[in-house]
Amino acid sequence: MGKRKLYIISLDAFGADDLAFAKTLPHFQEIINRSALVKEVESVYPSLTYVAHTSIATGMYPNRHGVIHNTHLQPERQSPDWYWYAKEIKKATIFDVAKQAGYTVCALLWPVTGKSPSIDYNLAEIFPNRPWQTQVTVSAFASSMRYALAMNKKFGKMRNGIAQPELDEFITAIAVDTIKTKQPDLMAVHLVDLDSMRHGYGVLSNQAKEAIVRMDRHLGQIMDAMKESGIFEDTVFAVLGDHYQIDTHTVIRPNHLFLDKGWQTLDKKKDIKDWKVLAKAADGACYIYRRDDSITNKMILDALKGLDDRIDTIYSAKEASKMGADENCLFMIEAKRGYYFESDVRYPFMESTAKSLPDRKLHKATHGFSPKKKNYGTMLLLSGPGIDADAVIEKGRLVDEGPTFLHAIGLKFPEVTDGRVINKVFL
């Protein structure tokens, strides 16, 4: 088999339940009609964007690939740094494997790709997190600089910082231009509009529905560019989600429980200056870490009783690790539907998400929850040469996607992965 192209479009926060509406839209309909379908794909734990996309790219669970959260453990910072850079991934990615095989590689806003040596045309997902930084400068330095600056010069007027839906319009324009002018062998595009609208307005909000309509248009633009370039029929084309979302009514800030016990100290800005026990929120889930062994497990569990019936489960480190989460945590707590967690202690222990606040936004819906929660799966559509367009698979896992994508283009990871090739999608 000669070199076969692979194009992946990630629709952030697109759930299995969204397929019913997507089928009514023209470009989704075209894709669905020519694709193998995995109806319900299990995400990873915690089901956060950076964690999930790294599992897609490596075929590994979070505690194997090293990206165990969107952000680093930096409680002293109001805005912790994110896992932006490719060097933070401990395992080989599809980009690494493709590059080593002589493929040209493009990634547009794909998480954890900053400064990747394996990506020829890279516009990394990153934002300014220091007062002296700007969006253009941080993007340029984390991306393929010439390419990023050229694309910003050409399409930058479409962008409004990192706000949606303008950001997806910008990224789609770059994808179309890159397909027409570069025709990379592997392209991975991350569209985030739907995730933003669900956080801001709710899972089934009109704004979320409108975002799916915009996604349909973006998919059409990308497919049209592939058709005009004569590569559509011969390209393995994947459309996938990374996680779904769940509506919320209350935010909980568990660090108040530990602060009240004297296990944390704050600075003048009410940021956590020092700690013995810490909650690192992951929205629907929350890591608990301990520095001081004189504070027993029982003492911490007693403190967590302050959450009453607002949590589903408290996992031990061993249980969390078995689910793929960070084995270095002490516990992991899972919120009940309707609740989610924040690490901050500048605001009350609990707040209603129905509040309209001038200085900050609370999530009307979110993710991070255990992928085992009911009606919380995502999906995968896969088409192109060697793919059985009539195949319908009931269940799959996010970690299966990377190995399956590489298999579809005749490549494989250098070591055994947690994920397995989904053989039923192939002819």
PDB file of N, CA and C in Angstrom, residues 257-314:
ATOM      1  N   LEU A 257     -13.148  23.075  52.455  1.00  0.00           N
ATOM      2  CA  LEU A 257     -13.184  22.067  53.521  1.00  0.00           C
ATOM      3  C   LEU A 257     -11.806  21.890  54.148  1.00  0.00           C
ATOM      4  N   PHE A 258     -10.774  21.942  53.312  1.00  0.00           N
ATOM      5  CA  PHE A 258      -9.402  21.749  53.796  1.00  0.00           C
ATOM      6  C   PHE A 258      -8.844  23.033  54.410  1.00  0.00           C
ATOM      7  N   LEU A 259      -9.260  24.164  53.859  1.00  0.00           N
ATOM      8  CA  LEU A 259      -8.854  25.457  54.420  1.00  0.00           C
ATOM      9  C   LEU A 259      -9.391  25.606  55.842  1.00  0.00           C
ATOM     10  N   ASP A 260     -10.633  25.193  56.036  1.00  0.00           N
ATOM     11  CA  ASP A 260     -11.264  25.284  57.359  1.00  0.00           C
ATOM     12  C   ASP A 260     -10.559  24.411  58.401  1.00  0.00           C
ATOM     13  N   LYS A 261      -9.893  23.354  57.930  1.00  0.00           N
ATOM     14  CA  LYS A 261      -9.166  22.458  58.835  1.00  0.00           C
ATOM     15  C   LYS A 261      -7.753  22.974  59.142  1.00  0.00           C
ATOM     16  N   GLY A 262      -7.362  24.064  58.503  1.00  0.00           N
ATOM     17  CA  GLY A 262      -6.014  24.592  58.701  1.00  0.00           C
ATOM     18  C   GLY A 262      -4.962  23.891  57.865  1.00  0.00           C
ATOM     19  N   TRP A 263      -5.385  23.167  56.848  1.00  0.00           N
ATOM     20  CA  TRP A 263      -4.457  22.403  56.010  1.00  0.00           C
ATOM     21  C   TRP A 263      -3.949  23.212  54.814  1.00  0.00           C
ATOM     22  N   GLN A 264      -4.389  24.443  54.704  1.00  0.00           N
ATOM     23  CA  GLN A 264      -3.946  25.332  53.628  1.00  0.00           C
ATOM     24  C   GLN A 264      -3.744  26.736  54.187  1.00  0.00           C
ATOM     25  N   THR A 265      -2.822  27.480  53.571  1.00  0.00           N
ATOM     26  CA  THR A 265      -2.670  28.903  53.886  1.00  0.00           C
ATOM     27  C   THR A 265      -2.809  29.698  52.596  1.00  0.00           C
ATOM     28  N   LEU A 266      -3.326  30.923  52.718  1.00  0.00           N
ATOM     29  CA  LEU A 266      -3.587  31.766  51.554  1.00  0.00           C
ATOM     30  C   LEU A 266      -2.671  32.978  51.561  1.00  0.00           C
ATOM     31  N   ASP A 267      -2.446  33.532  50.367  1.00  0.00           N
ATOM     32  CA  ASP A 267      -1.740  34.808  50.278  1.00  0.00           C
ATOM     33  C   ASP A 267      -2.764  35.945  50.291  1.00  0.00           C
ATOM     34  N   LYS A 268      -2.298  37.166  50.072  1.00  0.00           N
ATOM     35  CA  LYS A 268      -3.181  38.333  50.151  1.00  0.00           C
ATOM     36  C   LYS A 268      -4.268  38.317  49.078  1.00  0.00           C
ATOM     37  N   LYS A 269      -3.994  37.628  47.966  1.00  0.00           N
ATOM     38  CA  LYS A 269      -4.978  37.561  46.882  1.00  0.00           C
ATOM     39  C   LYS A 269      -5.955  36.398  47.066  1.00  0.00           C
ATOM     40  N   LYS A 270      -5.825  35.690  48.178  1.00  0.00           N
ATOM     41  CA  LYS A 270      -6.644  34.513  48.480  1.00  0.00           C
ATOM     42  C   LYS A 270      -6.334  33.333  47.560  1.00  0.00           C
ATOM     43  N   ASP A 271      -5.121  33.328  47.014  1.00  0.00           N
ATOM     44  CA  ASP A 271      -4.635  32.141  46.319  1.00  0.00           C
ATOM     45  C   ASP A 271      -3.975  31.230  47.350  1.00  0.00           C
ATOM     46  N   ILE A 272      -3.940  29.934  47.055  1.00  0.00           N
ATOM     47  CA  ILE A 272      -3.369  28.971  47.996  1.00  0.00           C
ATOM     48  C   ILE A 272      -1.844  29.082  47.966  1.00  0.00           C
ATOM     49  N   LYS A 273      -1.290  29.566  49.056  1.00  0.00           N
ATOM     50  CA  LYS A 273       0.154  29.794  49.156  1.00  0.00           C
ATOM     51  C   LYS A 273       0.892  28.513  49.534  1.00  0.00           C
ATOM     52  N   ASP A 274       0.327  27.764  50.447  1.00  0.00           N
ATOM     53  CA  ASP A 274       0.927  26.507  50.896  1.00  0.00           C
ATOM     54  C   ASP A 274      -0.196  25.543  51.260  1.00  0.00           C
ATOM     55  N   TRP A 275       0.097  24.245  51.183  1.00  0.00           N
ATOM     56  CA  TRP A 275      -0.957  23.277  51.460  1.00  0.00           C
ATOM     57  C   TRP A 275      -0.402  21.955  51.963  1.00  0.00           C
ATOM     58  N   LYS A 276      -1.223  21.276  52.750  1.00  0.00           N
ATOM     59  CA  LYS A 276      -0.945  19.912  53.197  1.00  0.00           C
ATOM     60  C   LYS A 276      -1.877  18.922  52.502  1.00  0.00           C
ATOM     61  N   VAL A 277      -3.093  19.379  52.243  1.00  0.00           N
ATOM     62  CA  VAL A 277      -4.085  18.611  51.479  1.00  0.00           C
ATOM     63  C   VAL A 277      -4.688  19.564  50.461  1.00  0.00           C
ATOM     64  N   LEU A 278      -4.862  19.084  49.234  1.00  0.00           N
ATOM     65  CA  LEU A 278      -5.307  19.972  48.150  1.00  0.00           C
ATOM     66  C   LEU A 278      -6.320  19.278  47.254  1.00  0.00           C
ATOM     67  N   ALA A 279      -7.344  20.012  46.853  1.00  0.00           N
ATOM     68  CA  ALA A 279      -8.282  19.554  45.827  1.00  0.00           C
ATOM     69  C   ALA A 279      -7.905  20.204  44.503  1.00  0.00           C
ATOM     70  N   LYS A 280      -7.647  19.381  43.496  1.00  0.00           N
ATOM     71  CA  LYS A 280      -7.365  19.859  42.136  1.00  0.00           C
ATOM     72  C   LYS A 280      -8.565  19.492  41.279  1.00  0.00           C
ATOM     73  N   ALA A 281      -9.437  20.473  41.072  1.00  0.00           N
ATOM     74  CA  ALA A 281     -10.707  20.216  40.395  1.00  0.00           C
ATOM     75  C   ALA A 281     -10.505  19.886  38.924  1.00  0.00           C
ATOM     76  N   ALA A 282     -11.290  18.931  38.452  1.00  0.00           N
ATOM     77  CA  ALA A 282     -11.325  18.564  37.037  1.00  0.00           C
ATOM     78  C   ALA A 282     -12.781  18.604  36.565  1.00  0.00           C
ATOM     79  N   ASP A 283     -13.475  19.660  36.959  1.00  0.00           N
ATOM     80  CA  ASP A 283     -14.886  19.876  36.628  1.00  0.00           C
ATOM     81  C   ASP A 283     -15.772  18.787  37.240  1.00  0.00           C
ATOM     82  N   GLY A 284     -16.143  17.769  36.486  1.00  0.00           N
ATOM     83  CA  GLY A 284     -17.025  16.744  37.029  1.00  0.00           C
ATOM     84  C   GLY A 284     -16.358  15.795  38.004  1.00  0.00           C
ATOM     85  N   ALA A 285     -15.035  15.848  38.054  1.00  0.00           N
ATOM     86  CA  ALA A 285     -14.264  15.039  38.998  1.00  0.00           C
ATOM     87  C   ALA A 285     -13.286  15.951  39.722  1.00  0.00           C
ATOM     88  N   CYS A 286     -12.593  15.403  40.709  1.00  0.00           N
ATOM     89  CA  CYS A 286     -11.645  16.228  41.468  1.00  0.00           C
ATOM     90  C   CYS A 286     -10.581  15.332  42.096  1.00  0.00           C
ATOM     91  N   TYR A 287      -9.311  15.632  41.802  1.00  0.00           N
ATOM     92  CA  TYR A 287      -8.201  14.944  42.463  1.00  0.00           C
ATOM     93  C   TYR A 287      -8.018  15.493  43.879  1.00  0.00           C
ATOM     94  N   ILE A 288      -7.673  14.632  44.821  1.00  0.00           N
ATOM     95  CA  ILE A 288      -7.268  15.045  46.164  1.00  0.00           C
ATOM     96  C   ILE A 288      -5.814  14.604  46.363  1.00  0.00           C
ATOM     97  N   TYR A 289      -4.951  15.559  46.694  1.00  0.00           N
ATOM     98  CA  TYR A 289      -3.537  15.276  46.933  1.00  0.00           C
ATOM     99  C   TYR A 289      -3.185  15.572  48.394  1.00  0.00           C
ATOM    100  N   ARG A 290      -2.170  14.863  48.905  1.00  0.00           N
ATOM    101  CA  ARG A 290      -1.721  15.072  50.288  1.00  0.00           C
ATOM    102  C   ARG A 290      -0.195  15.194  50.323  1.00  0.00           C
ATOM    103  N   ARG A 291       0.285  16.186  51.064  1.00  0.00           N
ATOM    104  CA  ARG A 291       1.721  16.359  51.286  1.00  0.00           C
ATOM    105  C   ARG A 291       2.151  15.913  52.689  1.00  0.00           C
ATOM    106  N   ASP A 292       1.244  15.978  53.641  1.00  0.00           N
ATOM    107  CA  ASP A 292       1.567  15.732  55.048  1.00  0.00           C
ATOM    108  C   ASP A 292       0.913  14.425  55.499  1.00  0.00           C
ATOM    109  N   ASP A 293       1.750  13.389  55.702  1.00  0.00           N
ATOM    110  CA  ASP A 293       1.217  12.072  56.051  1.00  0.00           C
ATOM    111  C   ASP A 293       0.644  12.001  57.462  1.00  0.00           C
ATOM    112  N   SER A 294       0.895  13.040  58.267  1.00  0.00           N
ATOM    113  CA  SER A 294       0.297  13.047  59.611  1.00  0.00           C
ATOM    114  C   SER A 294      -1.214  13.275  59.540  1.00  0.00           C
ATOM    115  N   ILE A 295      -1.661  13.773  58.403  1.00  0.00           N
ATOM    116  CA  ILE A 295      -3.105  13.909  58.163  1.00  0.00           C
ATOM    117  C   ILE A 295      -3.578  12.588  57.559  1.00  0.00           C
ATOM    118  N   THR A 296      -4.331  11.842  58.299  1.00  0.00           N
ATOM    119  CA  THR A 296      -4.696  10.486  57.883  1.00  0.00           C
ATOM    120  C   THR A 296      -5.792  10.495  56.818  1.00  0.00           C
ATOM    121  N   ASN A 297      -5.905   9.347  56.154  1.00  0.00           N
ATOM    122  CA  ASN A 297      -6.985   9.181  55.174  1.00  0.00           C
ATOM    123  C   ASN A 297      -8.347   9.435  55.812  1.00  0.00           C
ATOM    124  N   LYS A 298      -8.509   8.915  57.036  1.00  0.00           N
ATOM    125  CA  LYS A 298      -9.798   9.074  57.724  1.00  0.00           C
ATOM    126  C   LYS A 298     -10.107  10.544  57.983  1.00  0.00           C
ATOM    127  N   MET A 299      -9.104  11.312  58.365  1.00  0.00           N
ATOM    128  CA  MET A 299      -9.312  12.741  58.613  1.00  0.00           C
ATOM    129  C   MET A 299      -9.783  13.447  57.343  1.00  0.00           C
ATOM    130  N   ILE A 300      -9.186  13.065  56.223  1.00  0.00           N
ATOM    131  CA  ILE A 300      -9.560  13.690  54.945  1.00  0.00           C
ATOM    132  C   ILE A 300     -10.960  13.250  54.531  1.00  0.00           C
ATOM    133  N   LEU A 301     -11.241  11.968  54.685  1.00  0.00           N
ATOM    134  CA  LEU A 301     -12.580  11.469  54.344  1.00  0.00           C
ATOM    135  C   LEU A 301     -13.646  12.097  55.233  1.00  0.00           C
ATOM    136  N   ASP A 302     -13.312  12.312  56.491  1.00  0.00           N
ATOM    137  CA  ASP A 302     -14.253  12.992  57.393  1.00  0.00           C
ATOM    138  C   ASP A 302     -14.514  14.420  56.916  1.00  0.00           C
ATOM    139  N   ALA A 303     -13.462  15.093  56.460  1.00  0.00           N
ATOM    140  CA  ALA A 303     -13.628  16.454  55.941  1.00  0.00           C
ATOM    141  C   ALA A 303     -14.505  16.461  54.697  1.00  0.00           C
ATOM    142  N   LEU A 304     -14.344  15.435  53.867  1.00  0.00           N
ATOM    143  CA  LEU A 304     -15.121  15.360  52.627  1.00  0.00           C
ATOM    144  C   LEU A 304     -16.595  15.056  52.873  1.00  0.00           C
ATOM    145  N   LYS A 305     -16.936  14.665  54.113  1.00  0.00           N
ATOM    146  CA  LYS A 305     -18.354  14.461  54.431  1.00  0.00           C
ATOM    147  C   LYS A 305     -19.141  15.759  54.285  1.00  0.00           C
ATOM    148  N   GLY A 306     -18.420  16.873  54.259  1.00  0.00           N
ATOM    149  CA  GLY A 306     -19.062  18.164  54.016  1.00  0.00           C
ATOM    150  C   GLY A 306     -19.690  18.271  52.646  1.00  0.00           C
ATOM    151  N   LEU A 307     -19.351  17.322  51.765  1.00  0.00           N
ATOM    152  CA  LEU A 307     -19.973  17.300  50.437  1.00  0.00           C
ATOM    153  C   LEU A 307     -21.298  16.542  50.450  1.00  0.00           C
ATOM    154  N   ASP A 308     -21.579  15.863  51.567  1.00  0.00           N
ATOM    155  CA  ASP A 308     -22.859  15.164  51.757  1.00  0.00           C
ATOM    156  C   ASP A 308     -23.216  14.294  50.558  1.00  0.00           C
ATOM    157  N   ASP A 309     -24.413  14.521  50.021  1.00  0.00           N
ATOM    158  CA  ASP A 309     -24.894  13.666  48.935  1.00  0.00           C
ATOM    159  C   ASP A 309     -24.650  14.297  47.567  1.00  0.00           C
ATOM    160  N   ARG A 310     -23.663  15.153  47.470  1.00  0.00           N
ATOM    161  CA  ARG A 310     -23.385  15.839  46.201  1.00  0.00           C
ATOM    162  C   ARG A 310     -22.350  15.105  45.349  1.00  0.00           C
ATOM    163  N   ILE A 311     -21.804  14.030  45.896  1.00  0.00           N
ATOM    164  CA  ILE A 311     -20.835  13.252  45.125  1.00  0.00           C
ATOM    165  C   ILE A 311     -21.333  11.823  44.948  1.00  0.00           C
ATOM    166  N   ASP A 312     -20.969  11.234  43.823  1.00  0.00           N
ATOM    167  CA  ASP A 312     -21.344   9.849  43.529  1.00  0.00           C
ATOM    168  C   ASP A 312     -20.410   8.859  44.209  1.00  0.00           C
ATOM    169  N   THR A 313     -19.105   9.136  44.095  1.00  0.00           N
ATOM    170  CA  THR A 313     -18.107   8.158  44.513  1.00  0.00           C
ATOM    171  C   THR A 313     -16.852   8.861  45.008  1.00  0.00           C
ATOM    172  N   ILE A 314     -16.173   8.235  45.962  1.00  0.00           N
ATOM    173  CA  ILE A 314     -14.799   8.613  46.303  1.00  0.00           C
ATOM    174  C   ILE A 314     -13.913   7.424  45.933  1.00  0.00           C
TER     175      ILE A 314
END
